[in-house]
Amino acid sequence: MGLVEHDLSDAQWAALKEAWGGCAYCGAVDKPLQRDCVQAISRGGRYTLDNIAPACGSCNASKCNDEVTAWLRRKRLDERAFLLRHIEIKAALAEKFAPMVG
């Protein structure tokens, strides 16, 4: 992991947790959340605003380094709902955290 560039700030992590309102995968709101790479580091992912989703420990451990859509289907979770929400949140937070130009 030390060889991979990561740029997720504490403010971005807090905003991701707030935007999702719980586990991005199963929706659990009563469990501590962990940073999960939507695209696993072993598959080229990084700890970035675009690639992190808050996950409960159970989902994070179960997903491991699996490809997210195949894992969601196997767990019988709502793949389409996750992907749409992920895109919406990425867009909203990209705008919020866009670098100031000027």
mmCIF file of C-alpha atoms in Angstrom:
data_model
loop_
_atom_site.group_PDB
_atom_site.id
_atom_site.type_symbol
_atom_site.label_atom_id
_atom_site.label_comp_id
_atom_site.label_asym_id
_atom_site.label_seq_id
_atom_site.Cartn_x
_atom_site.Cartn_y
_atom_site.Cartn_z
ATOM 1 C CA MET A 1 0.000 0.000 0.000
ATOM 2 C CA GLY A 2 2.920 2.329 0.578
ATOM 3 C CA LEU A 3 3.659 2.287 -3.148
ATOM 4 C CA VAL A 4 0.162 3.534 -4.067
ATOM 5 C CA GLU A 5 -0.765 7.224 -4.063
ATOM 6 C CA HIS A 6 -3.651 7.987 -1.737
ATOM 7 C CA ASP A 7 -5.246 11.381 -1.247
ATOM 8 C CA LEU A 8 -8.440 10.936 0.792
ATOM 9 C CA SER A 9 -8.522 13.674 3.431
ATOM 10 C CA ASP A 10 -10.230 13.426 6.813
ATOM 11 C CA ALA A 11 -12.774 16.034 5.630
ATOM 12 C CA GLN A 12 -13.560 13.963 2.537
ATOM 13 C CA TRP A 13 -13.984 10.805 4.637
ATOM 14 C CA ALA A 14 -16.372 12.639 6.960
ATOM 15 C CA ALA A 15 -18.347 13.936 3.958
ATOM 16 C CA LEU A 16 -18.551 10.432 2.451
ATOM 17 C CA LYS A 17 -19.898 8.985 5.707
ATOM 18 C CA GLU A 18 -22.447 11.797 5.976
ATOM 19 C CA ALA A 19 -23.545 11.480 2.340
ATOM 20 C CA TRP A 20 -24.054 7.714 2.544
ATOM 21 C CA GLY A 21 -25.643 7.847 6.002
ATOM 22 C CA GLY A 22 -24.475 4.304 6.802
ATOM 23 C CA CYS A 23 -22.937 1.331 5.066
ATOM 24 C CA ALA A 24 -22.881 1.998 1.315
ATOM 25 C CA TYR A 25 -23.619 -1.646 0.631
ATOM 26 C CA CYS A 26 -26.156 -2.960 3.159
ATOM 27 C CA GLY A 27 -27.346 0.355 4.623
ATOM 28 C CA ALA A 28 -26.487 -0.515 8.251
ATOM 29 C CA VAL A 29 -26.503 2.624 10.390
ATOM 30 C CA ASP A 30 -25.766 1.110 13.793
ATOM 31 C CA LYS A 31 -22.222 -0.128 13.115
ATOM 32 C CA PRO A 32 -18.826 1.571 12.894
ATOM 33 C CA LEU A 33 -17.839 2.342 9.309
ATOM 34 C CA GLN A 34 -14.578 1.482 7.594
ATOM 35 C CA ARG A 35 -13.020 2.868 4.423
ATOM 36 C CA ASP A 36 -13.646 0.375 1.617
ATOM 37 C CA CYS A 37 -12.069 0.704 -1.811
ATOM 38 C CA VAL A 38 -14.856 0.206 -4.348
ATOM 39 C CA GLN A 39 -12.125 -0.933 -6.726
ATOM 40 C CA ALA A 40 -9.729 -2.895 -4.527
ATOM 41 C CA ILE A 41 -6.115 -1.757 -4.233
ATOM 42 C CA SER A 42 -5.066 -5.160 -5.593
ATOM 43 C CA ARG A 43 -7.110 -4.299 -8.707
ATOM 44 C CA GLY A 44 -5.603 -0.814 -9.138
ATOM 45 C CA GLY A 45 -7.808 1.149 -6.744
ATOM 46 C CA ARG A 46 -6.625 3.889 -4.387
ATOM 47 C CA TYR A 47 -7.821 5.654 -1.248
ATOM 48 C CA THR A 48 -9.392 8.592 -3.088
ATOM 49 C CA LEU A 49 -12.678 10.460 -2.935
ATOM 50 C CA ASP A 50 -13.829 8.668 -6.104
ATOM 51 C CA ASN A 51 -12.990 5.176 -4.882
ATOM 52 C CA ILE A 52 -13.885 5.001 -1.181
ATOM 53 C CA ALA A 53 -17.257 3.989 0.205
ATOM 54 C CA PRO A 54 -18.122 3.635 3.878
ATOM 55 C CA ALA A 55 -18.719 -0.018 4.750
ATOM 56 C CA CYS A 56 -19.655 -1.868 7.901
ATOM 57 C CA GLY A 57 -17.055 -4.390 9.022
ATOM 58 C CA SER A 58 -19.154 -7.309 7.816
ATOM 59 C CA CYS A 59 -19.523 -5.975 4.261
ATOM 60 C CA ASN A 60 -15.903 -4.835 4.090
ATOM 61 C CA ALA A 61 -14.602 -8.242 5.195
ATOM 62 C CA SER A 62 -16.998 -10.118 2.900
ATOM 63 C CA LYS A 63 -16.178 -8.002 -0.158
ATOM 64 C CA CYS A 64 -12.425 -8.229 0.482
ATOM 65 C CA ASN A 65 -10.851 -7.532 -2.917
ATOM 66 C CA ASP A 66 -13.778 -8.789 -5.017
ATOM 67 C CA GLU A 67 -15.107 -6.774 -7.935
ATOM 68 C CA VAL A 68 -17.951 -4.733 -6.426
ATOM 69 C CA THR A 69 -20.792 -5.528 -8.843
ATOM 70 C CA ALA A 70 -20.178 -9.281 -8.808
ATOM 71 C CA TRP A 71 -19.965 -9.190 -5.009
ATOM 72 C CA LEU A 72 -23.215 -7.189 -4.719
ATOM 73 C CA ARG A 73 -24.995 -9.707 -6.976
ATOM 74 C CA ARG A 74 -23.627 -12.671 -5.050
ATOM 75 C CA LYS A 75 -24.783 -11.117 -1.744
ATOM 76 C CA ARG A 76 -28.168 -10.300 -3.326
ATOM 77 C CA LEU A 77 -27.722 -6.599 -2.574
ATOM 78 C CA ASP A 78 -29.158 -3.890 -4.853
ATOM 79 C CA GLU A 79 -26.353 -3.393 -7.379
ATOM 80 C CA ARG A 80 -28.207 -0.735 -9.388
ATOM 81 C CA ALA A 81 -29.104 1.329 -6.320
ATOM 82 C CA PHE A 82 -25.494 1.236 -5.100
ATOM 83 C CA LEU A 83 -24.061 2.267 -8.476
ATOM 84 C CA LEU A 84 -26.523 5.139 -8.956
ATOM 85 C CA ARG A 85 -25.958 6.439 -5.424
ATOM 86 C CA HIS A 86 -22.182 6.070 -5.809
ATOM 87 C CA ILE A 87 -22.268 8.195 -8.984
ATOM 88 C CA GLU A 88 -24.496 10.831 -7.352
ATOM 89 C CA ILE A 89 -22.305 11.096 -4.261
ATOM 90 C CA LYS A 90 -19.081 11.174 -6.309
ATOM 91 C CA ALA A 91 -20.437 14.043 -8.415
ATOM 92 C CA ALA A 92 -21.692 16.045 -5.435
ATOM 93 C CA LEU A 93 -18.494 15.628 -3.450
ATOM 94 C CA ALA A 94 -16.232 16.262 -6.465
ATOM 95 C CA GLU A 95 -17.923 19.647 -6.785
ATOM 96 C CA LYS A 96 -17.671 20.323 -3.038
ATOM 97 C CA PHE A 97 -13.973 19.427 -2.906
ATOM 98 C CA ALA A 98 -12.961 20.835 -6.308
ATOM 99 C CA PRO A 99 -9.671 22.722 -6.114
ATOM 100 C CA MET A 100 -10.081 26.465 -6.028
ATOM 101 C CA VAL A 101 -8.824 28.101 -9.226
ATOM 102 C CA GLY A 102 -7.892 31.713 -9.257
#
